[in-house]
Coordinates of C-alpha atoms in Angstrom, one line a residue:
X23 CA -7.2 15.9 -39.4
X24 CA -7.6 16.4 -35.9
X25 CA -10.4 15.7 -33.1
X26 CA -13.6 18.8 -33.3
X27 CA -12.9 21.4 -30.6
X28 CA -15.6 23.9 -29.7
X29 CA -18.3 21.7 -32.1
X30 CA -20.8 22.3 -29.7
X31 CA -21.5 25.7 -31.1
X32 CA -21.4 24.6 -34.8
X33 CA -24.3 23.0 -36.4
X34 CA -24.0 20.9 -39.4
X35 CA -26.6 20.5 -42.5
X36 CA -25.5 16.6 -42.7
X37 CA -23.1 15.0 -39.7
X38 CA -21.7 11.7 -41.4
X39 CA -20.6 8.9 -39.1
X40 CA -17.7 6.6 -40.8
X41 CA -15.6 7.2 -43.3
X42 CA -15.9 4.3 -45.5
X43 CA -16.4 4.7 -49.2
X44 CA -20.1 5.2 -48.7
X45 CA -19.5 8.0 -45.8
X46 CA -17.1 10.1 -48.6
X47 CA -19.1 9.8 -51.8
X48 CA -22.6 11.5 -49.4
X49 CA -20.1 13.9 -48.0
X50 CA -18.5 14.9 -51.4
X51 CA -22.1 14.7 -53.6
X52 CA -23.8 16.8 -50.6
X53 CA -20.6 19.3 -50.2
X54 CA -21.0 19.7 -54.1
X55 CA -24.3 20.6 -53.4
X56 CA -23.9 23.4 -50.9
X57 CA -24.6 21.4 -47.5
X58 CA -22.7 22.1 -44.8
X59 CA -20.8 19.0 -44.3
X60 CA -19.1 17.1 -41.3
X61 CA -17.2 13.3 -41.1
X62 CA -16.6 11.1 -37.8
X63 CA -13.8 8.9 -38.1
X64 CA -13.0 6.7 -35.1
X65 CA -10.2 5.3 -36.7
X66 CA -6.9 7.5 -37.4
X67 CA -6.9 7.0 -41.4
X68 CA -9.5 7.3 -43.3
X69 CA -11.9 4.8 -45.7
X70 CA -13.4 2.0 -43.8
X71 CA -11.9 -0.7 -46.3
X72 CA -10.3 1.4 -48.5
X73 CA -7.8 1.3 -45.9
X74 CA -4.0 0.8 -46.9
X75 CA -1.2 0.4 -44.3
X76 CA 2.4 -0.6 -44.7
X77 CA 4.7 -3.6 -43.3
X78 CA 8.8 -3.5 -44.1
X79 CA 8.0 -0.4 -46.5
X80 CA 5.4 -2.4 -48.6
X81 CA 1.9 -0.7 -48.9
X82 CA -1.0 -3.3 -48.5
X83 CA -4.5 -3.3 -49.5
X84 CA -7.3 -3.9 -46.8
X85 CA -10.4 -4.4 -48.4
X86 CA -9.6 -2.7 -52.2
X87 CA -8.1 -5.8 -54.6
X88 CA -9.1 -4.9 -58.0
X89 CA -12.0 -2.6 -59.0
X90 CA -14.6 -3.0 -62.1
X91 CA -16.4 -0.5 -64.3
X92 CA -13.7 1.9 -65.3
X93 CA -13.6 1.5 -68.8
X94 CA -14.9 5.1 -70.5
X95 CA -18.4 4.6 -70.5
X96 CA -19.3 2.3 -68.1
X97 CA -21.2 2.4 -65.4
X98 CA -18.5 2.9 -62.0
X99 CA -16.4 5.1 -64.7
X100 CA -19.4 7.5 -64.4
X101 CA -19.9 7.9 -61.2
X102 CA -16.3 8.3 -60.5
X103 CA -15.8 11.0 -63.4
X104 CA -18.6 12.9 -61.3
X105 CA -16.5 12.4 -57.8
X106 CA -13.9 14.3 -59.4
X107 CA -11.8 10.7 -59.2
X108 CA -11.1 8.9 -62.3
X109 CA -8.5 11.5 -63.4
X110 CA -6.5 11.3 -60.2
X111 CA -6.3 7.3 -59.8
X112 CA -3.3 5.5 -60.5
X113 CA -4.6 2.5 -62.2
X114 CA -3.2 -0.5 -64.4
X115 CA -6.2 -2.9 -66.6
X116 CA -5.6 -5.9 -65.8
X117 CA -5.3 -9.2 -68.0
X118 CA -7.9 -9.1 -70.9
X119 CA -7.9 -12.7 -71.8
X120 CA -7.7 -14.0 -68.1
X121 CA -8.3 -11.2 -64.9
X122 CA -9.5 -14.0 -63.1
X123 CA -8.0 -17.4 -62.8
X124 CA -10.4 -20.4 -61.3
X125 CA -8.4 -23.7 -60.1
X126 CA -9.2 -27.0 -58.5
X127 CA -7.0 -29.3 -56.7
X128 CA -6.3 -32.1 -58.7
X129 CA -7.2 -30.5 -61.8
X130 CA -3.9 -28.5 -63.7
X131 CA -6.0 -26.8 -65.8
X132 CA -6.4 -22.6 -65.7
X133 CA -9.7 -21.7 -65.8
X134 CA -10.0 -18.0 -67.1
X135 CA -12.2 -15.3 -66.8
X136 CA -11.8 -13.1 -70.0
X137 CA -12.7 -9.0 -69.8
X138 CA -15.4 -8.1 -72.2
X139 CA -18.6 -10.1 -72.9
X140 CA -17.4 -11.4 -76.3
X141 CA -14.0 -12.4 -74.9
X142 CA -15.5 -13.8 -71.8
X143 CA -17.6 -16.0 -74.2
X144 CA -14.8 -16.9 -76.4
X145 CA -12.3 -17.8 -74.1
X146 CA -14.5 -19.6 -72.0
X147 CA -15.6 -21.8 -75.0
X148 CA -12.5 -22.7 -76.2
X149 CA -12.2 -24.1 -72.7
X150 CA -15.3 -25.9 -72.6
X151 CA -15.9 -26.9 -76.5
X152 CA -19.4 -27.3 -77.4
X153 CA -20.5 -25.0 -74.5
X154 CA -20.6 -21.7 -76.7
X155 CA -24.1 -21.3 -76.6
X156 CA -24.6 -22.4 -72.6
X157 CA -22.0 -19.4 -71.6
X158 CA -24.3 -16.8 -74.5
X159 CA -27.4 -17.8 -72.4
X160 CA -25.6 -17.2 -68.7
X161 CA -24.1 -13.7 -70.3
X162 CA -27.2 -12.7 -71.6
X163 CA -28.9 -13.2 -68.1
X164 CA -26.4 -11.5 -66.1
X165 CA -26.7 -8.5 -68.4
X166 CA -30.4 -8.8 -68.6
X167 CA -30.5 -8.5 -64.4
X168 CA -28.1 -5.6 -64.7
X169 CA -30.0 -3.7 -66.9
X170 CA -33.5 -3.7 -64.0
X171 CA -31.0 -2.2 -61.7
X172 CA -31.4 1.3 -63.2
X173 CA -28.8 3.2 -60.8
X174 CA -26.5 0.4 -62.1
X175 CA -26.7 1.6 -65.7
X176 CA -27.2 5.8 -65.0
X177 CA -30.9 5.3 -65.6
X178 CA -33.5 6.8 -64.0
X179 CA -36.3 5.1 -65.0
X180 CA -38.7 3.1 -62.3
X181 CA -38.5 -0.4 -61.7
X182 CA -40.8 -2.6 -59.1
X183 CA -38.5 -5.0 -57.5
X184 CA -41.2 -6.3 -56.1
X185 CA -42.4 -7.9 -59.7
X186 CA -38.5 -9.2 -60.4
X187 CA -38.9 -12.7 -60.7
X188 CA -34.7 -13.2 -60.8
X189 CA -35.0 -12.1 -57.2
X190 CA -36.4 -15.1 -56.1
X191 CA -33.6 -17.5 -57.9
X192 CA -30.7 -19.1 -56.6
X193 CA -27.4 -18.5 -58.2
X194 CA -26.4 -22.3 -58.0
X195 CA -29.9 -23.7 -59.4
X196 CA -29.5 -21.1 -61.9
X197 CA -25.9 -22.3 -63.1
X198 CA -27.3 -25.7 -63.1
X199 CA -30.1 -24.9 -65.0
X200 CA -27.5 -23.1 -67.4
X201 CA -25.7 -26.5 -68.2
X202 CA -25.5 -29.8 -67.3
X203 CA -21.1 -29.7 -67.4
X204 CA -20.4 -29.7 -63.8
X205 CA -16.8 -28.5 -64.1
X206 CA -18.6 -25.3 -66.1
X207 CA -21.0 -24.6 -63.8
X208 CA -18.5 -24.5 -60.7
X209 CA -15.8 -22.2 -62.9
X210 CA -18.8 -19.8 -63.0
X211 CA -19.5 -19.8 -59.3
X212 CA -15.7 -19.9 -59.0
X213 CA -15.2 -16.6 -58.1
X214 CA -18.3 -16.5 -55.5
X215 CA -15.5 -15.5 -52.1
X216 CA -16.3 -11.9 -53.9
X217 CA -19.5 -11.9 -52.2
X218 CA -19.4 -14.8 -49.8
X219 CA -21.6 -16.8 -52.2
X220 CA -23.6 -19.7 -50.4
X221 CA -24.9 -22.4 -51.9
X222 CA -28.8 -23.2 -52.0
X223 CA -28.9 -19.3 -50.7
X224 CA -27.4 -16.4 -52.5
X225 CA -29.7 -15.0 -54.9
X226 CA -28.9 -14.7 -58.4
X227 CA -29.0 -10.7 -58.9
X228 CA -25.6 -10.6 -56.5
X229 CA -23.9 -12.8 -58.5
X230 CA -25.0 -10.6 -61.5
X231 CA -24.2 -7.4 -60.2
X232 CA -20.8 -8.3 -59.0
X233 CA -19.4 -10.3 -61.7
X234 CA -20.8 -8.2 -64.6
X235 CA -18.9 -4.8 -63.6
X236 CA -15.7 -6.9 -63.8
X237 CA -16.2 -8.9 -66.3
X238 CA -17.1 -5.2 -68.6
X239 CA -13.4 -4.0 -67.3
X240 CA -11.1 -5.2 -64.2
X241 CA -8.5 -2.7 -63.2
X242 CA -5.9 -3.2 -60.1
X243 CA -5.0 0.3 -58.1
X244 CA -1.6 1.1 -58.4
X245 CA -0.6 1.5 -54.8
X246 CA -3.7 0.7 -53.0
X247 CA -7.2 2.0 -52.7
X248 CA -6.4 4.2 -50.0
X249 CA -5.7 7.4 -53.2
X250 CA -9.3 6.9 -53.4
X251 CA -9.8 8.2 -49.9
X252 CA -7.2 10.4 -50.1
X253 CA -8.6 12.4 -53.3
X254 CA -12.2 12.0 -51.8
X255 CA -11.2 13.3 -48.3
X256 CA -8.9 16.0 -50.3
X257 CA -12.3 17.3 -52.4
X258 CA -14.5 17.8 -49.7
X259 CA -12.4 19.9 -47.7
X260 CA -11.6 21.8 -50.3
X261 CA -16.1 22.5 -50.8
X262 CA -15.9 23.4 -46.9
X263 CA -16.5 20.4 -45.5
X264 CA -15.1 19.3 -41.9
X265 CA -13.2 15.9 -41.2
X266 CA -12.5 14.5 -37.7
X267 CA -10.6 11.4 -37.0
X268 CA -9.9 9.7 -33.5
X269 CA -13.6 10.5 -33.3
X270 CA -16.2 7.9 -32.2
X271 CA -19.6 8.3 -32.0
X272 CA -21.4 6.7 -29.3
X273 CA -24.8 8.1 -28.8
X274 CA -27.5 10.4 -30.5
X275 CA -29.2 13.0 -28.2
X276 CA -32.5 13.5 -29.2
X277 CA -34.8 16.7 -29.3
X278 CA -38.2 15.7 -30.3
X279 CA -38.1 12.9 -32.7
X280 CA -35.0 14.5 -34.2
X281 CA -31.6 13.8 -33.5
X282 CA -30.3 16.8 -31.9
X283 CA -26.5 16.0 -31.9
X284 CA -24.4 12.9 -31.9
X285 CA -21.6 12.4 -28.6
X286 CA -18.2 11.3 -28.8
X287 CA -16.2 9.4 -26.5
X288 CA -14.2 12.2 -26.0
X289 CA -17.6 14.0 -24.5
X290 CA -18.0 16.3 -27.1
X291 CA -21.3 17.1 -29.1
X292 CA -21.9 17.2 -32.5
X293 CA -25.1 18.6 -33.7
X294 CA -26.4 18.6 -37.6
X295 CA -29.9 18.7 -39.1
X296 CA -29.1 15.7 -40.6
X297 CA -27.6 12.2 -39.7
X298 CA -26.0 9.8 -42.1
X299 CA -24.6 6.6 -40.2
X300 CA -21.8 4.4 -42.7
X301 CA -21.5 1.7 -40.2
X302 CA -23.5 -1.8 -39.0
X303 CA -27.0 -1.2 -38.7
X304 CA -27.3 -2.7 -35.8
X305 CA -24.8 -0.4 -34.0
X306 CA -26.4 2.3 -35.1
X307 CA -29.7 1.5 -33.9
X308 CA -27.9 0.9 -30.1
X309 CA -27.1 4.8 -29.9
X310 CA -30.6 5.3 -29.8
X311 CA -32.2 5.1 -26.7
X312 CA -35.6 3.0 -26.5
X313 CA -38.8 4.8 -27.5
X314 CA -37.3 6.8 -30.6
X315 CA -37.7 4.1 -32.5
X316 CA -40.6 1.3 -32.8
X317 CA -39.5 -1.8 -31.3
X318 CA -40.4 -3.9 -34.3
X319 CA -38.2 -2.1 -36.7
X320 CA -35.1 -2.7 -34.0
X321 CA -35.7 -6.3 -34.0
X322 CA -35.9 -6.4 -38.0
X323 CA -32.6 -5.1 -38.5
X324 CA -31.0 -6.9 -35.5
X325 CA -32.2 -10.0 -36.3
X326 CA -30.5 -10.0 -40.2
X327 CA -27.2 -12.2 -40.2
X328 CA -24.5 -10.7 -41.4
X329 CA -21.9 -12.7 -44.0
X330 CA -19.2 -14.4 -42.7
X331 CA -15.7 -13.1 -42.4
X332 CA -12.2 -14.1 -43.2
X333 CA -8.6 -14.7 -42.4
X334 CA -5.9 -12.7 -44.6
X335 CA -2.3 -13.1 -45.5
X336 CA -0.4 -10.1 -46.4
X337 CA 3.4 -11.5 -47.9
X338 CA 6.5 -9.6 -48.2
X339 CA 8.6 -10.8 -51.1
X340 CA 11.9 -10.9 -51.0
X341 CA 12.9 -8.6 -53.7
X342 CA 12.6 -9.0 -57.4
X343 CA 12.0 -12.8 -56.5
X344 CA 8.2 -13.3 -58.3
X345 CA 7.5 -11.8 -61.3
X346 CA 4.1 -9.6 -61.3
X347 CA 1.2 -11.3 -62.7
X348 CA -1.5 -9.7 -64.0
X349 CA -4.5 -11.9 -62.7
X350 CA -6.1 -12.8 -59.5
X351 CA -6.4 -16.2 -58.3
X352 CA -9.4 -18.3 -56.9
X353 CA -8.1 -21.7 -55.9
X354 CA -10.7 -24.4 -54.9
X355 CA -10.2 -27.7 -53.0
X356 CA -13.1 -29.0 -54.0
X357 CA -14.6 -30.0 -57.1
X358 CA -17.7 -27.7 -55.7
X359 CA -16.9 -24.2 -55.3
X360 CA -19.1 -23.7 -52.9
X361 CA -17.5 -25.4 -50.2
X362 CA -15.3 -23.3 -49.2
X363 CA -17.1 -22.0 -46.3
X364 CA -18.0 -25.2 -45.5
X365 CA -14.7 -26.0 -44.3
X366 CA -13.3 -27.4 -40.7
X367 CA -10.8 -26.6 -38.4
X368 CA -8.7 -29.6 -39.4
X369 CA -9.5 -28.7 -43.2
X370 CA -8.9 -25.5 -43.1
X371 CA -8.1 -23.0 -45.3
X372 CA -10.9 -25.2 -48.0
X373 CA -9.8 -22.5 -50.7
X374 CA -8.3 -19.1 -51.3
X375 CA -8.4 -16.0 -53.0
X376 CA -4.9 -14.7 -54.2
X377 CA -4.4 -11.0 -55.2
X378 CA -1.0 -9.7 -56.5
X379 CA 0.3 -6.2 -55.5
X380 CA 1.0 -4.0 -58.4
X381 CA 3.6 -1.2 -57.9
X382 CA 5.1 1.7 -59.5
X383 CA 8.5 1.2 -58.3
X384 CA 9.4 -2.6 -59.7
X385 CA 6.5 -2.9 -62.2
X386 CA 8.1 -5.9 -63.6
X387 CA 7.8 -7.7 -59.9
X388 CA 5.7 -7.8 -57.5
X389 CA 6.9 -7.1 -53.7
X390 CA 3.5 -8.8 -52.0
X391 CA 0.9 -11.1 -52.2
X392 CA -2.6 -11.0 -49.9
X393 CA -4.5 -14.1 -49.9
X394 CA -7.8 -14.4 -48.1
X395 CA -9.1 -17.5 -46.8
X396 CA -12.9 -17.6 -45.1
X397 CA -13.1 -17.7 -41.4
X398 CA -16.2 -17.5 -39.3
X399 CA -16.0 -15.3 -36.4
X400 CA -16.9 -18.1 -33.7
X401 CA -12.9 -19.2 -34.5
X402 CA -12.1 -15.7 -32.5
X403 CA -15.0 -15.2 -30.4
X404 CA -12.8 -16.1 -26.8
X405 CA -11.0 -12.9 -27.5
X406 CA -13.8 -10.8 -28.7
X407 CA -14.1 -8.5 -25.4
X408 CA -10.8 -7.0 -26.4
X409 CA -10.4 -4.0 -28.9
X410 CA -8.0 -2.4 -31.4
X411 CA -9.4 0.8 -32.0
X412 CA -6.5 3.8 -32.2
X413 CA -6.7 5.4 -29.7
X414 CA -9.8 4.8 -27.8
X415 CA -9.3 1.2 -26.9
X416 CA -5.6 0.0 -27.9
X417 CA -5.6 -3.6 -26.3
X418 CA -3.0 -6.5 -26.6
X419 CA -4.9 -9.7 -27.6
X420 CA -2.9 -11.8 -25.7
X421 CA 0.2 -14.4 -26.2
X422 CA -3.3 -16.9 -26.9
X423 CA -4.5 -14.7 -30.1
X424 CA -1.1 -14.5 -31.4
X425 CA -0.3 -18.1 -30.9
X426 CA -3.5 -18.7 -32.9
X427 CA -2.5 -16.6 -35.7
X428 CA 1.0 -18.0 -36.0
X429 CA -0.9 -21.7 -36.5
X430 CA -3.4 -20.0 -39.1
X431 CA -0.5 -18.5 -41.0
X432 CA 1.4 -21.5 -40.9
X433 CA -1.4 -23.5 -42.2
X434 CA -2.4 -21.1 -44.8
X435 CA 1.2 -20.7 -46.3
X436 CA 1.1 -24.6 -46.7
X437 CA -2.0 -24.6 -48.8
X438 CA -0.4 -21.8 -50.6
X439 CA 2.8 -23.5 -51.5
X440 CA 0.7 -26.5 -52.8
X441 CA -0.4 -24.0 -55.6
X442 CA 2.5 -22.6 -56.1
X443 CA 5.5 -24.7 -55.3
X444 CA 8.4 -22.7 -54.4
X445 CA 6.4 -19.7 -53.2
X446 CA 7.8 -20.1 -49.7
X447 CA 11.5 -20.1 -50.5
X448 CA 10.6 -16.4 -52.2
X449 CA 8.6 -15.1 -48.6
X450 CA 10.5 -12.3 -46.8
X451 CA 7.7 -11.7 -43.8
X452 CA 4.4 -12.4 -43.0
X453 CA 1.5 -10.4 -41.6
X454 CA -2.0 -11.4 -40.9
X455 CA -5.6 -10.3 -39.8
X456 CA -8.8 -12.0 -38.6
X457 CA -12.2 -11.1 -37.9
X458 CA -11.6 -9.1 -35.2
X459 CA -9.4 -7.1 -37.2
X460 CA -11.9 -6.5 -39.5
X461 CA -14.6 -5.5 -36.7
X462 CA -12.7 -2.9 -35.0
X463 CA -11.2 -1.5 -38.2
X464 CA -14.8 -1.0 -40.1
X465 CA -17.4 -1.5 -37.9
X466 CA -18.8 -3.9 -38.2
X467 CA -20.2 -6.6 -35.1
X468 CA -18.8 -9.8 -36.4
X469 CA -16.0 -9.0 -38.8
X470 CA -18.8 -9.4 -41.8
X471 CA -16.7 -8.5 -45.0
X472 CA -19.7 -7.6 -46.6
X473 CA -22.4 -6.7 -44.6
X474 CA -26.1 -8.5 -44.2
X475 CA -26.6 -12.0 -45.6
X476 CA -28.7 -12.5 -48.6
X477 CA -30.9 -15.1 -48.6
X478 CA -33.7 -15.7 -52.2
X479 CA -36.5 -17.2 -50.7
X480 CA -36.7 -14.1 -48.7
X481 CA -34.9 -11.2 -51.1
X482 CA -36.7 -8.0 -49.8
X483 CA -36.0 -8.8 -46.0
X484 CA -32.3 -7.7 -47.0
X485 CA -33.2 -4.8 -48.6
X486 CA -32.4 -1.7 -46.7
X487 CA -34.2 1.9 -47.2
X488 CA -32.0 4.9 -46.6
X489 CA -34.5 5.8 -44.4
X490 CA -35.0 5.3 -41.0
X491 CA -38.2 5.4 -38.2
X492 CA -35.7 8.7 -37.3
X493 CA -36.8 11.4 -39.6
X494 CA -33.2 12.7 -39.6
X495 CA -31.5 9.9 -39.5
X496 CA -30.2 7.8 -42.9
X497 CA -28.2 5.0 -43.6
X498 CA -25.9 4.6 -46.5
X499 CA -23.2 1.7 -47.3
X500 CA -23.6 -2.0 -48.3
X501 CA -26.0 -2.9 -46.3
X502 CA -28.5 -0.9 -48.1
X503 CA -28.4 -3.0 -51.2
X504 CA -25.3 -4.2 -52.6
X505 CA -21.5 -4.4 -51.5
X506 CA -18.6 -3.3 -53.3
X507 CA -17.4 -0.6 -54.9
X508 CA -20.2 0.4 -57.3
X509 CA -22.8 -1.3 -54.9
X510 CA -21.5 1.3 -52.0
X511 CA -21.6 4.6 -54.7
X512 CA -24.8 3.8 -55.8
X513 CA -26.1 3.5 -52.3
X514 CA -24.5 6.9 -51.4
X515 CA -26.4 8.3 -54.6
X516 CA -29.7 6.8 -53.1
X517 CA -29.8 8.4 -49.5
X518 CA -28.2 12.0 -50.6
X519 CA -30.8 11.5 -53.0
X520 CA -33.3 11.6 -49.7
X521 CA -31.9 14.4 -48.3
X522 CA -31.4 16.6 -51.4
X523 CA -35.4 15.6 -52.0
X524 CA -35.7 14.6 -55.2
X525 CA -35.0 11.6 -56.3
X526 CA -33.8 12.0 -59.9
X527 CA -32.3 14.9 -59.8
X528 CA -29.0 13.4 -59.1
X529 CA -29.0 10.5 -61.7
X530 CA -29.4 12.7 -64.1
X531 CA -27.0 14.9 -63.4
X532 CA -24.4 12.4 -62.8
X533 CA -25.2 11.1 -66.2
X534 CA -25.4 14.5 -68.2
X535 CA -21.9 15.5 -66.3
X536 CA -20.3 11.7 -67.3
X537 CA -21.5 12.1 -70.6
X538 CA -20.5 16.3 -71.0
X539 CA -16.3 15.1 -70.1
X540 CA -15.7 11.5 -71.7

């Protein structure tokens, strides 16, 4: 990959700006199509948070911990069959009687979360006798959501969101409306850091959509989620389509009410017929100049609050020292899972997520550990006007920033070692990243890990159309409806889906192709 030169006398069908997950499934489904495709990367490597990178010759994740869906079948097995992906993955299924593991200070019990409905509800109940039926009901209504999201389940049959009642409920009135055991209801929410759950806010039909395509199948990437990039970028190319890093895009010219062409900061021009931006909305909407689009509309999407973001560990283990466990870990330090972001400086980290690396090289081990703890960016606002972009804007932080992160670390390893006594004695080096990290590395303007709050008493505010007050300009990513791996494919399905003009036709053939190679 290398910067365009001489783009100013090629013209694109569809220019896509970011190279996330979302940017590579519209450029592969509209390569596969015949459209004449380009990708902006301002980064050097490629996939927004699919993003791996390496420390003492361990590869670590950046955003991909374990993906759900892949079972033959299912729902993100599909699409990826029809990305020309699910052959090429290196992939190990993770624990069936326990993927996830839910724990609470105080408490020695192991809360799991079991793959497979019927497992899920068995395990479950033999923790929590005389709950059987209580964790039936809660299944049966996260499928039940699941199944109005058609694009979820390959359909392509219409659904009015407006009429969705579910919309409008709140996931932690909804557990406690499930059952009256408290220690149940908060092993449910347990996982909830997988979409920055809030309590007395996030709606029900996240919680669903997330924690169903896991609980169906839960698979870890051998390696890191950066293959997925890799294979993605490696397809399009191969269709005809064009992919520049070091390439940041910084303003659309406009001819008419069209986007003409988009500039780069290295001055250059590239001009398509179509636009697709895969990065914050409201960043997009600042390379337009005032007048192309109505005020009103500007102020809509500017005004949305974006999730909170979060500190990460990444450990080197000294070698062969832990043995690999199969499971990720959720660890609470309160009775209520939801308090986690609640937490205070002095309190701080209030809880943790705890992913295991697997590898190919000591399967029996594991070399590294990431553990991700939240953080709200207002802890690293003083150092916000500098940038880490390669190689536009390569700044030093300061001996402040890195002072600060030595403190986090330490504090966070602490926690850690409380969970798992002797973990520290077994640490080779340590690495770490904030929300800065996070905002120059995927986009975004706070370090959001995933994208626009959501908020039930007002559901459809946070539900973004593909389309824009541009008529060549889309959107794609998980802003537009859901984060997450599935969210972010289905969301690329829905705005190629604009483009391409009709929009069934690729549903349908994404289902007749899944169903044609199983």
């Amino acid at each position: 990959m290398a910067s365009p030169e001489n783009t100013e006398q090629s013209i694109y069908d569809v220019v896509i700006i970011g190279s996330g997950l979302g940017g590579l499934c519209c450029g592969y489904i509209l390569a596969k199509e015949g459209y004449k495709v380009c990708i902006l990367e301002k980064n050097r490597q490629l996939g927004g948070s699919l993003q791996i990178f390496s420390r003492d010759k361990v590869i670590f994740d950046t955003g991909v911990h374990y993906i759900g869906g892949l079972e033959v079948g299912q729902n993100l097995y599909s699409y990826f069959k029809y990305l020309g992906l699910i052959d090429k993955l290196k992939l190990m299924r993770m624990d069936m009687d326990g993927f996830d593991h839910v724990t609470f200070k105080g408490d020695p019990t192991v809360y799991k979360h079991a793959q497979g409905y019927d497992n899920f509800i068995r395990v479950l109940s033999g923790q929590f006798p005389g709950e059987e039926s209580n964790i039936k009901r809660y299944c049966d209504k996260i499928r039940e959501i699941c199944d109005f999201f058609p694009l979820y389940r390959l359909g392509d049959d219409d659904k009015d969101l407006v009429s969705a009642t579910f919309l409008s409920i709140d996931t932690k009135a909804f557990l406690e409306s499930i059952t009256s055991n408290k220690r149940l209801q908060n092993v449910l929410a347990g996982t909830n850091p997988l979409y920055a759950g809030e309590a007395d806010k996030t709606p029900l039909y996240v919680h669903a959509l997330v924690v169903n395509t896991y609980i169906e199948s839960s698979w870890r990437c051998i390696e890191g989620g950066g293959q997925i990039a890799k294979h993605l970028a490696a397809s399009i190319k191969q269709m005809g389509g064009e992919i520049f890093n070091y390439s940041e895009a910084v303003k659309f010219n406009f001819e008419g009410s069209n986007i003409k062409d988009v500039v780069l900061t290295n001055g250059k021009h590239i001009a398509g017929k179509y636009f697709i931006s895969n990065f914050d909305l409201a960043r997009t909407l600042d390379m337009i100049e005032p007048g192309h689009i109505r005020q009103a509309y500007r102020t809509r999407i500017t005004s949305l609050k974006n999730s909170i973001s979060s500190f990460i560990l990444y450990i080197v283990l000294k070698k062969n020292s832990m043995k690999y466990f199969n499971h990720n870990i959720y660890h609470h330090h309160a009775d209520d899972a939801w308090e986690g972001m609640k937490y205070t400086r002095e309190n701080w980290p209030h809880g943790f997520a705890l992913f295991p690396q697997a590898s190919s090289k000591e399967p029996e081990y594991t070399d590294s550990l990431i553990a991700m703890a939240y953080m709200r960016y207002d802890e690293v606002k003083q150092w916000e006007d500098s940038q880490n972009i390669i190689p536009n804007h390569e700044e030093d932080r300061g001996p402040e920033y890195a002072a600060f992160k030595k403190e986090k670390e330490k504090k966070f390893i602490e926690v850690l070692e409380q969970r798992m006594p002797g973990l520290k004695d077994k640490i080779q080096s340590v690495y770490s990243s904030t929300p800065l990290t996070y905002r120059d590395y995927i986009g975004s303007r706070d370090g959001t890990m995933y994208g626009i709050e959501k908020d039930y008493r007002d559901p459809l505010k946070t539900f973004i159309t593909p389309r824009t007050r541009v008529p060549n300009l889309f959107l794609t990513g998980q802003n537009l409806n859901l984060h997450g791996m599935l969210g972010v494919t289905v969301a690329a399905v829905v705005t190629c889906s604009e483009i391409i003009g009709d929009p069934k036709y690729l549903i349908r053939k994404i289902k007749k192709f899944a169903d044609e190679n199983k």
